[in-house]
Coordinates of C-alpha atoms in Angstrom, one line a residue:
Chain A
M1 CA 0.0 0.0 0.0
T2 CA 2.8 2.4 0.9
D3 CA 4.5 1.5 -2.4
W4 CA 1.5 2.6 -4.3
L5 CA 2.4 6.3 -3.7
G6 CA 5.9 7.6 -4.2
P7 CA 7.7 9.6 -1.4
Q8 CA 6.9 12.9 -3.0
E9 CA 3.3 12.0 -3.4
W10 CA 3.1 10.9 0.3
D11 CA 4.7 14.2 1.3
A12 CA 2.1 16.1 -0.6
L13 CA -0.8 14.1 0.9
R14 CA 0.6 14.4 4.4
L15 CA 1.2 18.1 4.1
S16 CA -2.2 18.8 2.6
L17 CA -3.9 16.9 5.5
R18 CA -1.9 18.8 8.0
V19 CA -2.4 22.2 6.4
S20 CA -6.2 21.6 6.0
A21 CA -6.7 20.3 9.6
F22 CA -4.7 23.1 11.0
A23 CA -6.5 25.7 8.9
T24 CA -9.9 24.3 9.9
L25 CA -9.3 24.0 13.6
A26 CA -7.5 27.3 14.0
S27 CA -10.1 29.3 12.2
L28 CA -13.1 27.6 13.9
P29 CA -13.2 29.8 17.0
L30 CA -13.0 33.0 14.9
A31 CA -15.6 31.7 12.5
L32 CA -18.0 31.0 15.4
L33 CA -17.4 34.6 16.7
V34 CA -17.9 36.2 13.3
A35 CA -20.9 34.1 12.5
H36 CA -22.5 35.1 15.8
A37 CA -21.7 38.7 15.2
L38 CA -23.2 38.7 11.7
A39 CA -26.3 36.7 12.7
R40 CA -27.1 38.4 16.0
W41 CA -25.4 41.7 16.6
R42 CA -26.1 45.0 15.1
F43 CA -23.1 47.3 15.0
P44 CA -21.5 49.9 12.7
G45 CA -19.4 48.1 10.1
H46 CA -21.7 45.1 10.0
G47 CA -21.9 45.3 6.2
L48 CA -18.2 45.9 5.9
L49 CA -17.3 42.8 8.0
N50 CA -19.7 40.7 5.9
G51 CA -18.1 41.9 2.7
L52 CA -14.6 41.4 4.0
V53 CA -15.4 37.8 5.1
H54 CA -16.8 37.0 1.7
L55 CA -14.2 38.7 -0.4
P56 CA -12.0 35.6 -0.9
L57 CA -15.0 33.9 -2.4
V58 CA -15.3 36.4 -5.3
L59 CA -11.7 37.5 -5.7
P60 CA -9.4 35.6 -8.0
P61 CA -7.4 33.3 -5.7
V62 CA -4.2 34.6 -7.2
V63 CA -5.1 38.1 -6.0
T64 CA -5.8 36.8 -2.5
G65 CA -2.5 35.0 -2.5
Y66 CA -0.7 38.2 -3.7
L67 CA -2.4 40.3 -1.0
L68 CA -1.4 37.7 1.6
L69 CA 2.2 38.0 0.3
L70 CA 2.1 41.7 0.5
T71 CA 0.8 41.6 4.1
F72 CA 2.3 38.5 5.6
G73 CA 5.4 38.2 3.5
R74 CA 8.8 38.9 5.0
R75 CA 8.6 42.5 4.1
G76 CA 4.9 42.8 4.6
W77 CA 3.9 44.9 7.6
V78 CA 2.3 42.1 9.5
G79 CA 4.8 39.5 8.3
Q80 CA 7.7 41.7 9.5
A81 CA 6.2 42.3 12.9
L82 CA 5.5 38.5 13.4
D83 CA 9.0 37.7 12.4
E84 CA 10.6 40.4 14.7
W85 CA 8.4 39.8 17.8
F86 CA 7.6 36.1 17.6
G87 CA 10.0 34.7 15.1
I88 CA 7.1 33.4 13.1
V89 CA 7.6 33.3 9.3
L90 CA 4.7 32.4 7.1
A91 CA 5.9 33.1 3.6
F92 CA 7.2 29.9 1.9
R93 CA 6.4 27.7 4.9
W94 CA 3.6 25.2 5.5
T95 CA 2.1 27.6 8.1
G96 CA 1.7 30.1 5.3
A97 CA -0.1 27.4 3.3
A98 CA -2.4 26.9 6.3
L99 CA -3.1 30.6 6.4
A100 CA -3.9 30.8 2.7
A101 CA -6.2 27.8 3.0
A102 CA -7.9 29.2 6.1
V103 CA -8.6 32.6 4.4
M104 CA -10.0 30.9 1.4
A105 CA -12.2 28.5 3.4
F106 CA -13.3 31.1 5.9
P107 CA -16.4 32.4 4.0
L108 CA -17.8 28.9 3.6
M109 CA -17.4 28.1 7.3
V110 CA -18.9 31.4 8.4
R111 CA -21.8 31.0 6.1
A112 CA -22.7 27.5 7.3
I113 CA -22.4 28.5 11.0
R114 CA -24.3 31.8 10.5
L115 CA -27.2 30.0 8.9
S116 CA -27.5 27.6 11.9
V117 CA -27.2 30.5 14.4
E118 CA -30.0 32.3 12.7
A119 CA -32.1 29.1 13.0
V120 CA -31.7 29.0 16.8
D121 CA -34.8 30.3 18.5
P122 CA -33.6 33.1 20.8
R123 CA -36.6 32.4 23.0
L124 CA -35.0 29.1 24.0
E125 CA -31.9 31.0 25.2
Q126 CA -34.2 33.3 27.1
A127 CA -35.9 30.3 28.7
A128 CA -32.5 28.9 29.7
G129 CA -31.7 32.3 31.2
S130 CA -34.9 32.3 33.2
L131 CA -33.9 29.0 34.7
G132 CA -30.8 30.5 36.1
A133 CA -28.1 30.0 33.4
S134 CA -25.7 32.9 32.8
R135 CA -24.8 33.9 29.3
P136 CA -21.8 31.6 28.9
W137 CA -23.7 28.7 30.3
V138 CA -26.6 29.3 27.9
W139 CA -24.2 29.4 25.0
A140 CA -22.5 26.2 26.1
T141 CA -25.6 24.2 26.9
I142 CA -28.2 25.5 24.5
T143 CA -26.8 27.5 21.6
L144 CA -23.7 25.3 20.9
P145 CA -25.6 22.0 20.8
L146 CA -28.3 23.5 18.6
I147 CA -25.8 24.9 16.1
L148 CA -23.5 21.8 16.2
P149 CA -24.8 20.3 12.9
G150 CA -24.1 23.6 11.1
V151 CA -20.6 23.9 12.8
I152 CA -19.8 20.4 11.6
A153 CA -21.0 21.0 8.1
G154 CA -19.1 24.3 8.0
A155 CA -15.9 22.6 9.3
V156 CA -16.1 19.8 6.8
L157 CA -16.8 22.1 3.9
A158 CA -13.8 24.3 5.0
F159 CA -11.6 21.2 5.3
A160 CA -12.5 20.1 1.8
K161 CA -12.0 23.6 0.4
A162 CA -8.6 23.8 2.1
M163 CA -7.6 20.4 0.6
G164 CA -8.3 21.8 -2.9
E165 CA -6.9 25.3 -2.4
F166 CA -4.4 26.0 -5.1
G167 CA -4.2 29.6 -6.5
A168 CA -3.7 31.6 -3.3
T169 CA -1.3 28.9 -1.9
I170 CA 1.0 28.7 -4.8
T171 CA 1.1 32.5 -5.0
F172 CA 1.8 33.0 -1.3
V173 CA 4.1 30.1 -0.4
S174 CA 5.1 28.7 -3.8
N175 CA 5.4 25.0 -4.6
I176 CA 8.4 23.5 -2.8
P177 CA 8.3 19.7 -2.6
G178 CA 8.2 18.5 1.0
Q179 CA 7.6 22.0 2.4
T180 CA 4.8 23.8 0.7
Q181 CA 3.8 21.4 -2.1
T182 CA 0.2 20.4 -1.3
L183 CA -1.9 17.9 -3.2
P184 CA -3.1 20.3 -5.9
S185 CA 0.3 21.8 -6.3
A186 CA 1.8 18.3 -6.7
I187 CA -0.8 17.4 -9.3
Y188 CA 0.0 20.6 -11.1
S189 CA 3.8 19.9 -11.0
F190 CA 3.4 16.3 -12.2
L191 CA 1.4 17.5 -15.1
Q192 CA 4.2 19.9 -16.1
V193 CA 6.8 17.1 -16.6
P194 CA 6.6 14.5 -19.4
G195 CA 5.5 11.1 -18.1
G196 CA 4.0 12.5 -14.9
E197 CA 0.4 11.6 -15.8
A198 CA 0.4 8.4 -13.8
Q199 CA 1.5 10.1 -10.6
A200 CA -1.0 12.9 -11.2
A201 CA -3.8 10.4 -11.7
R202 CA -3.0 8.6 -8.4
L203 CA -3.1 11.9 -6.5
V204 CA -6.4 12.7 -8.3
I205 CA -7.9 9.5 -7.0
V206 CA -6.6 10.3 -3.5
S207 CA -8.2 13.8 -3.7
V208 CA -11.5 12.4 -4.7
A209 CA -11.4 9.8 -1.9
V210 CA -10.6 12.3 0.8
A211 CA -13.3 14.7 -0.5
M212 CA -15.9 11.9 -0.6
S213 CA -15.0 10.6 2.9
A214 CA -15.3 14.1 4.3
L215 CA -18.8 14.5 2.7
V216 CA -20.0 11.1 4.0
L217 CA -18.7 11.8 7.4
S218 CA -20.4 15.2 7.7
E219 CA -23.7 13.7 6.4
W220 CA -23.5 11.0 9.0
L221 CA -22.8 13.4 11.8
A222 CA -25.5 15.8 10.8
R223 CA -28.0 13.0 10.5
R224 CA -27.1 11.8 14.0
A225 CA -27.6 15.2 15.5
A226 CA -30.9 15.6 13.7
R227 CA -32.0 12.2 15.1
R228 CA -31.3 13.2 18.6
M229 CA -33.4 16.3 18.1
T230 CA -36.5 14.4 16.9
G231 CA -36.0 11.6 19.5
Q232 CA -35.9 8.6 17.2
Chain B
M1 CA -44.2 36.3 50.2
S2 CA -45.8 39.1 48.3
V3 CA -44.8 40.8 45.1
S4 CA -44.7 44.5 44.7
V5 CA -44.6 46.1 41.2
A6 CA -44.4 49.8 40.4
L7 CA -43.3 50.8 36.9
R8 CA -43.5 53.5 34.4
H9 CA -42.4 52.9 30.8
D10 CA -42.9 54.9 27.6
F11 CA -42.9 52.8 24.4
G12 CA -43.6 55.9 22.3
G13 CA -47.3 55.8 21.4
F14 CA -48.1 53.5 24.3
S15 CA -47.1 54.0 27.9
A16 CA -47.5 51.9 31.0
D17 CA -47.8 53.5 34.4
L18 CA -49.0 51.2 37.1
A19 CA -48.4 49.9 40.6
F20 CA -49.8 47.0 42.5
E21 CA -49.2 44.5 45.3
A22 CA -49.7 40.8 44.6
P23 CA -50.6 39.0 47.8
P24 CA -49.7 35.3 48.2
G25 CA -51.6 33.0 45.8
V26 CA -52.2 33.5 42.1
T27 CA -52.5 37.0 40.8
V28 CA -54.0 37.1 37.3
L29 CA -53.1 40.0 35.1
F30 CA -56.2 40.3 33.0
G31 CA -57.0 42.5 30.1
P32 CA -57.2 42.8 26.3
S33 CA -54.0 42.6 24.2
G34 CA -52.1 45.8 24.3
S35 CA -53.2 46.6 27.9
G36 CA -49.8 46.1 29.3
K37 CA -49.9 42.6 30.7
S38 CA -46.8 41.5 28.9
T39 CA -45.0 44.7 29.9
V40 CA -45.5 43.8 33.5
L41 CA -44.4 40.3 33.0
N42 CA -41.3 41.2 31.1
A43 CA -40.3 43.9 33.6
V44 CA -40.6 41.3 36.5
A45 CA -38.7 38.8 34.4
G46 CA -35.9 41.3 33.7
L47 CA -36.4 41.1 30.0
L48 CA -37.4 44.8 29.9
R49 CA -35.7 47.7 31.6
P50 CA -38.5 50.1 32.4
D51 CA -37.8 53.9 32.5
Q52 CA -38.8 53.9 36.1
A53 CA -39.5 50.9 38.3
R54 CA -39.3 49.3 41.6
I55 CA -40.0 45.6 41.7
T56 CA -39.6 43.4 44.8
I57 CA -40.4 39.9 45.9
G58 CA -40.6 39.9 49.7
E59 CA -37.3 41.4 50.8
T60 CA -35.5 40.9 47.5
V61 CA -35.3 43.8 45.2
L62 CA -35.3 42.8 41.5
T63 CA -35.3 46.2 39.9
D64 CA -35.0 49.6 41.4
T65 CA -34.2 52.4 39.0
A66 CA -33.9 54.9 41.9
T67 CA -30.9 53.0 43.3
R68 CA -29.8 51.6 40.0
I69 CA -30.5 48.0 41.0
F70 CA -31.1 45.7 38.1
L71 CA -30.8 42.0 38.8
H72 CA -29.9 40.0 35.7
P73 CA -32.7 37.7 34.5
H74 CA -30.7 34.6 35.4
R75 CA -30.2 35.8 38.9
R76 CA -33.9 36.5 39.6
R77 CA -34.8 32.9 40.3
L78 CA -38.2 33.1 38.6
G79 CA -39.9 30.1 37.0
I80 CA -41.4 31.2 33.7
I81 CA -44.0 29.1 32.1
F82 CA -44.1 30.2 28.5
Q83 CA -47.1 30.1 26.1
D84 CA -45.2 27.7 23.8
G85 CA -43.5 25.6 26.4
R86 CA -40.0 26.2 25.1
L87 CA -38.6 22.9 26.0
F88 CA -35.0 22.4 24.8
P89 CA -35.2 20.2 21.7
H90 CA -31.8 18.6 22.1
L91 CA -32.4 17.4 25.7
N92 CA -34.8 14.7 26.8
V93 CA -37.6 15.3 29.3
R94 CA -35.4 14.3 32.3
Q95 CA -32.6 16.7 31.2
N96 CA -35.1 19.4 30.5
L97 CA -36.5 19.0 34.0
R98 CA -33.1 19.1 35.6
Y99 CA -31.8 22.1 33.7
G100 CA -32.8 24.7 36.2
R101 CA -31.7 22.5 39.2
W102 CA -28.1 23.0 38.2
F103 CA -28.3 26.6 38.9
A104 CA -30.7 26.5 41.9
P105 CA -29.2 27.0 45.3
R106 CA -28.2 23.8 47.1
G107 CA -30.4 22.6 49.9
A108 CA -34.1 23.5 50.4
R109 CA -34.8 21.6 47.1
S110 CA -38.2 20.3 46.6
P111 CA -37.9 16.6 45.9
E112 CA -37.8 15.9 42.2
V113 CA -39.9 12.8 42.6
S114 CA -42.9 14.5 44.1
V115 CA -43.0 17.2 41.4
I116 CA -42.8 14.5 38.7
E117 CA -45.5 12.6 40.4
M118 CA -47.7 15.6 40.8
L119 CA -47.5 16.4 37.1
G120 CA -47.9 12.8 36.0
I121 CA -44.8 12.9 33.8
G122 CA -42.9 9.9 35.2
A123 CA -43.5 7.9 32.1
L124 CA -42.1 10.6 29.8
L125 CA -38.7 11.1 31.3
D126 CA -36.7 9.4 28.5
R127 CA -38.7 10.9 25.7
A128 CA -37.6 13.8 23.4
P129 CA -39.7 16.9 23.5
A130 CA -40.5 16.5 19.8
T131 CA -42.4 13.3 20.6
L132 CA -44.7 14.8 23.3
S133 CA -48.3 16.1 22.8
G134 CA -49.0 19.7 23.4
G135 CA -50.5 19.0 26.9
E136 CA -47.5 16.8 27.9
R137 CA -45.1 19.4 26.7
Q138 CA -46.7 22.1 28.9
R139 CA -46.7 19.8 31.9
V140 CA -43.0 19.2 31.5
A141 CA -42.5 23.0 31.1
I142 CA -44.4 23.5 34.4
G143 CA -42.2 20.9 36.1
R144 CA -39.0 22.5 34.7
A145 CA -40.0 25.9 36.1
L146 CA -40.9 24.4 39.5
L147 CA -37.7 22.4 39.9
S148 CA -35.6 25.5 39.4
E149 CA -36.8 26.5 42.9
P150 CA -38.3 29.8 41.9
R151 CA -39.2 32.6 44.2
L152 CA -42.2 33.3 42.0
I153 CA -43.7 31.7 39.0
L154 CA -44.6 33.8 35.9
A155 CA -47.1 32.2 33.7
D156 CA -47.5 33.9 30.3
E157 CA -50.8 32.7 28.9
P158 CA -49.7 29.1 29.5
L159 CA -52.8 27.6 28.1
S160 CA -53.5 29.8 25.1
A161 CA -51.6 27.6 22.6
L162 CA -53.7 24.5 23.6
D163 CA -57.1 23.3 22.5
E164 CA -60.0 23.0 24.9
D165 CA -59.3 19.4 25.8
R166 CA -55.7 20.1 26.5
K167 CA -56.6 23.2 28.6
A168 CA -58.9 21.0 30.7
E169 CA -55.9 18.6 31.1
I170 CA -53.5 21.3 32.3
L171 CA -55.7 23.5 34.6
P172 CA -55.9 21.0 37.4
Y173 CA -52.1 20.8 37.6
L174 CA -52.0 24.6 37.8
E175 CA -54.5 24.5 40.6
R176 CA -52.5 21.9 42.5
L177 CA -49.5 24.2 42.1
R178 CA -51.4 27.0 43.7
D179 CA -53.0 24.9 46.5
E180 CA -50.4 22.3 47.4
L181 CA -47.1 23.9 46.7
R182 CA -48.2 27.4 47.5
V183 CA -45.8 28.9 45.0
P184 CA -46.8 32.6 44.4
M185 CA -47.7 33.1 40.8
L186 CA -48.2 36.0 38.4
Y187 CA -50.5 34.7 35.6
V188 CA -51.3 36.5 32.4
S189 CA -54.5 35.6 30.8
H190 CA -57.4 37.0 28.7
A191 CA -59.7 34.0 29.1
P192 CA -62.4 34.8 31.7
A193 CA -63.2 31.1 32.4
E194 CA -59.5 30.4 33.1
V195 CA -59.3 33.4 35.4
A196 CA -62.3 32.3 37.3
R197 CA -60.7 28.9 38.0
I198 CA -57.1 30.0 38.8
A199 CA -57.2 33.5 40.3
T200 CA -56.8 34.4 43.9
T201 CA -56.4 38.0 43.0
V202 CA -57.4 39.7 39.7
A203 CA -55.7 42.8 38.4
M204 CA -57.6 44.3 35.5
L205 CA -55.4 46.2 33.1
E206 CA -56.5 48.8 30.6
A207 CA -54.3 50.8 28.3
G208 CA -51.2 50.4 30.6
R209 CA -53.0 51.2 33.8
I210 CA -54.5 49.1 36.6
A211 CA -58.2 49.6 36.2
R212 CA -59.1 47.5 39.2
I213 CA -57.4 45.0 41.5
G214 CA -59.0 42.8 44.2
P215 CA -60.0 39.3 45.3
A216 CA -61.2 37.3 42.3
A217 CA -64.8 36.9 43.5
E218 CA -65.1 40.7 43.9
V219 CA -63.6 41.8 40.7
L220 CA -65.2 39.1 38.5
A221 CA -68.7 39.9 39.8
D222 CA -68.3 43.6 38.9
P223 CA -70.3 44.3 35.8
A224 CA -68.0 47.2 34.9
F225 CA -65.1 44.8 34.4
A226 CA -67.0 41.8 33.1
G227 CA -65.8 42.3 29.6
R228 CA -68.0 41.9 26.5
G229 CA -70.7 40.1 28.5
R230 CA -70.6 36.8 26.6
E231 CA -68.0 35.4 28.9
A232 CA -68.8 37.3 32.0
G233 CA -69.4 35.3 35.1
A234 CA -69.1 35.4 38.9
V235 CA -67.3 33.0 41.2
I236 CA -68.6 31.8 44.6
V237 CA -67.2 29.4 47.1
A238 CA -69.3 26.6 48.4
R239 CA -68.9 23.6 50.8
V240 CA -70.0 20.1 49.8
V241 CA -72.8 19.1 52.3
T242 CA -73.8 15.7 51.1
H243 CA -74.1 13.5 48.0
H244 CA -77.7 12.4 47.3
P245 CA -78.2 8.9 45.8
D246 CA -79.8 10.3 42.6
G247 CA -76.4 11.8 41.5
V248 CA -77.0 15.3 42.8
T249 CA -74.7 16.9 45.4
E250 CA -75.9 19.5 47.9
L251 CA -73.7 22.5 48.5
Q252 CA -73.8 25.3 51.0
A253 CA -72.6 28.7 50.0
G254 CA -74.9 30.8 52.3
G255 CA -78.6 31.1 51.7
P256 CA -80.6 28.2 50.1
P257 CA -78.7 25.0 49.3
L258 CA -77.2 24.7 45.8
F259 CA -77.3 21.5 43.8
L260 CA -75.1 20.2 41.0
P261 CA -74.3 16.8 39.4
T262 CA -72.0 15.0 41.8
P263 CA -68.4 16.3 41.5
P264 CA -65.4 14.2 42.6
A265 CA -65.2 15.9 46.0
P266 CA -66.0 14.5 49.4
P267 CA -68.5 16.1 51.8
G268 CA -66.7 18.9 53.6
A269 CA -64.6 19.8 50.6
R270 CA -64.7 23.4 49.4
L271 CA -65.4 24.1 45.7
R272 CA -65.2 27.2 43.6
L273 CA -68.2 27.6 41.5
R274 CA -68.2 29.7 38.4
I275 CA -71.6 31.0 37.5
A276 CA -71.6 32.3 33.9
A277 CA -73.8 35.4 33.5
A278 CA -75.4 33.9 30.4
G279 CA -76.6 30.9 32.6
V280 CA -78.5 33.0 35.1
M281 CA -82.2 34.0 34.5
L282 CA -84.0 36.5 36.6
A283 CA -87.6 36.3 37.9
P284 CA -89.7 38.3 40.2
G285 CA -91.0 36.3 43.3
R286 CA -90.2 32.6 43.5
P287 CA -90.9 30.6 40.4
E288 CA -92.3 27.1 40.7
G289 CA -92.2 24.0 38.6
I290 CA -89.0 24.6 36.6
S291 CA -86.2 22.3 35.9
A292 CA -83.4 24.4 37.2
L293 CA -82.5 23.4 40.8
N294 CA -80.7 26.4 42.0
L295 CA -82.7 29.4 43.0
L296 CA -81.0 32.3 44.8
P297 CA -82.9 35.3 46.1
G298 CA -81.1 38.6 45.8
T299 CA -81.2 42.3 45.4
V300 CA -80.1 44.2 42.3
E301 CA -77.0 46.3 43.0
T302 CA -75.9 47.7 39.6
L303 CA -76.8 47.4 35.9
R304 CA -74.5 47.9 33.0
E305 CA -75.3 48.0 29.3
V306 CA -72.9 46.0 27.2
G307 CA -73.9 46.5 23.6
E308 CA -77.3 44.9 23.1
V309 CA -77.5 43.2 26.5
V310 CA -77.4 44.3 30.2
L311 CA -75.3 42.8 32.9
V312 CA -77.0 42.8 36.3
R313 CA -75.1 42.4 39.5
L314 CA -77.2 40.8 42.2
A315 CA -76.3 40.6 45.9
T316 CA -77.3 37.1 47.1
P317 CA -76.6 35.3 50.4
A318 CA -74.0 33.2 48.5
G319 CA -72.2 36.3 47.3
P320 CA -72.5 38.6 44.3
I321 CA -73.5 37.0 41.0
L322 CA -74.0 38.3 37.5
S323 CA -76.9 37.8 35.1
R324 CA -76.9 38.7 31.4
V325 CA -80.3 39.7 30.2
T326 CA -81.8 41.8 27.3
R327 CA -82.8 45.4 27.5
R328 CA -86.4 44.4 26.9
S329 CA -86.4 42.1 30.0
V330 CA -85.0 44.9 32.1
R331 CA -87.9 47.1 31.0
Q332 CA -90.6 44.4 31.4
L333 CA -89.4 43.2 34.8
G334 CA -88.6 46.7 35.9
I335 CA -85.1 45.8 37.0
S336 CA -83.4 48.6 38.8
P337 CA -81.1 48.9 41.7
G338 CA -82.8 47.8 44.9
A339 CA -85.3 45.4 43.2
A340 CA -85.7 42.0 44.8
L341 CA -85.5 39.2 42.3
T342 CA -84.7 35.5 42.2
A343 CA -81.7 34.3 40.2
I344 CA -82.4 31.0 38.4
V345 CA -79.0 29.4 37.9
K346 CA -79.0 27.0 35.0
S347 CA -75.3 26.3 34.7
L348 CA -72.6 26.0 37.2
S349 CA -69.0 24.8 36.6
H350 CA -66.8 23.9 39.5
A351 CA -63.2 23.5 40.5
P352 CA -61.5 22.8 43.8
E353 CA -61.4 25.8 46.0
D354 CA -58.4 28.1 45.9
V355 CA -57.0 27.9 49.4
G356 CA -55.4 31.3 48.9
T357 CA -58.7 33.0 48.7
P358 CA -59.1 35.2 51.7
T359 CA -62.8 34.4 52.3
P360 CA -64.1 35.1 55.8
A361 CA -65.8 31.7 56.0
K362 CA -62.5 30.0 55.4
E363 CA -60.8 31.9 58.1
T364 CA -63.4 31.0 60.7
T365 CA -63.2 27.3 59.9
P366 CA -60.8 25.5 62.2

């Protein structure tokens, strides 16, 4: 089984899984906050935040990648500060690939969570408050369980999007085998050299399998949550 | 423990300005929609911050704008019974019931078993709220509110989402709450029949003001506050004397005995009787040979025209009762204040007596 994929292909798969998992988990708390803010709160700049979150969805990925390079690159204003103060370098590292994937997947995650937050009846939260639960308790015991199917759906969608992210990643962190070469970058590379079609095809099969498993898993989790709600 | 509410709030176009004391028992806030019932309830619950208010339960101050006290809703320890139940869909019945217990102070907890037994929901504990009937859901909601050890129960039209059969299913449980657990309750309603069964005290609201407040029997028998007439009715309290073998029970409420088809109450028990104004005929003298068993002599106190009909308040030995008659009858019988008439009571509905009612008869009974 291990022989089926070559070392470079294994590296690409491992890196993609790591980048996607990291991007999904790290952006989840922020996505929850932003989704709540967009669904529930009224504040100046509501429309601006909404636009900003959705921007990567409509911008060409290359543009997003270039903007990331300008901001988080070694000479970008954020990138420089991160390097000087924390010694964190994002450009041309796998962490940069994770950032690019997270930014690209963020609108999908926020959308799914926002929809489920909007579907929660605020009167249930009010009822929980009347029974003595403080705000954080209400959130943990009522809101979170009720939005969980949406959170799972959003996370899976974001993970799948991160696995497939190409344009912004290659612009921001390039395509260095073993360091920043994710699955899509590897497929692209293999297609550029003569005789690489077989390797590319194997990675295509892997991509399809990972995407399918993610979808099946999310479907199963969502159905389980729904079953609990209707008591069957 | 009595509840004291004084509040003033301007909604822009509608303003509420009222103050009242709710003695122990069930205080019903009664009035048409838009009269300010929900404003009062929301202010007590802490869901509304009135412009000016002072709200206390016993010694505890919930809201006092003068001293800038505003207890957060979750610190008020109120059990709210919502119109729509609002059970948590992701928790089963047992978990729903225990939700408020988590946050209730330790010790002085009423035993869970007795509440579950009283509400008859023992068989439902493992079910999901989505599988319950409307009546079952509301019983669980009542249990959940009770088990959070509330200082006060707020009931926001808890029966209005249910059909007549379900209402009849829930009312006895609310009565047991009032009579057995003695939890003070603020109860919002606009259904006169419901008010007659549950209320110890009635506060009539009109356009954001308290139009009248007093013991249920007093307020309900006042023609000026009897509403549109169709649903008007008085409440009297009677004691079961004896069950006759022909299925009729004799009751004593003062004056001549009253009779009604045997209720499930032993001799000596006290019942609250609701006498609908539409079920009371008036006759001069003492009519003979009629099918109605209950004849109460009385004196006319007041009359009030409500549209095409007239509500007559009659003082009887059993207490004030209301009769709904036509204007023509008023003219033909010469009904005017001071006239002596006999009330022929065709229909009586009954419910266990509210022990909170401060009737003099009750207090002299050992």
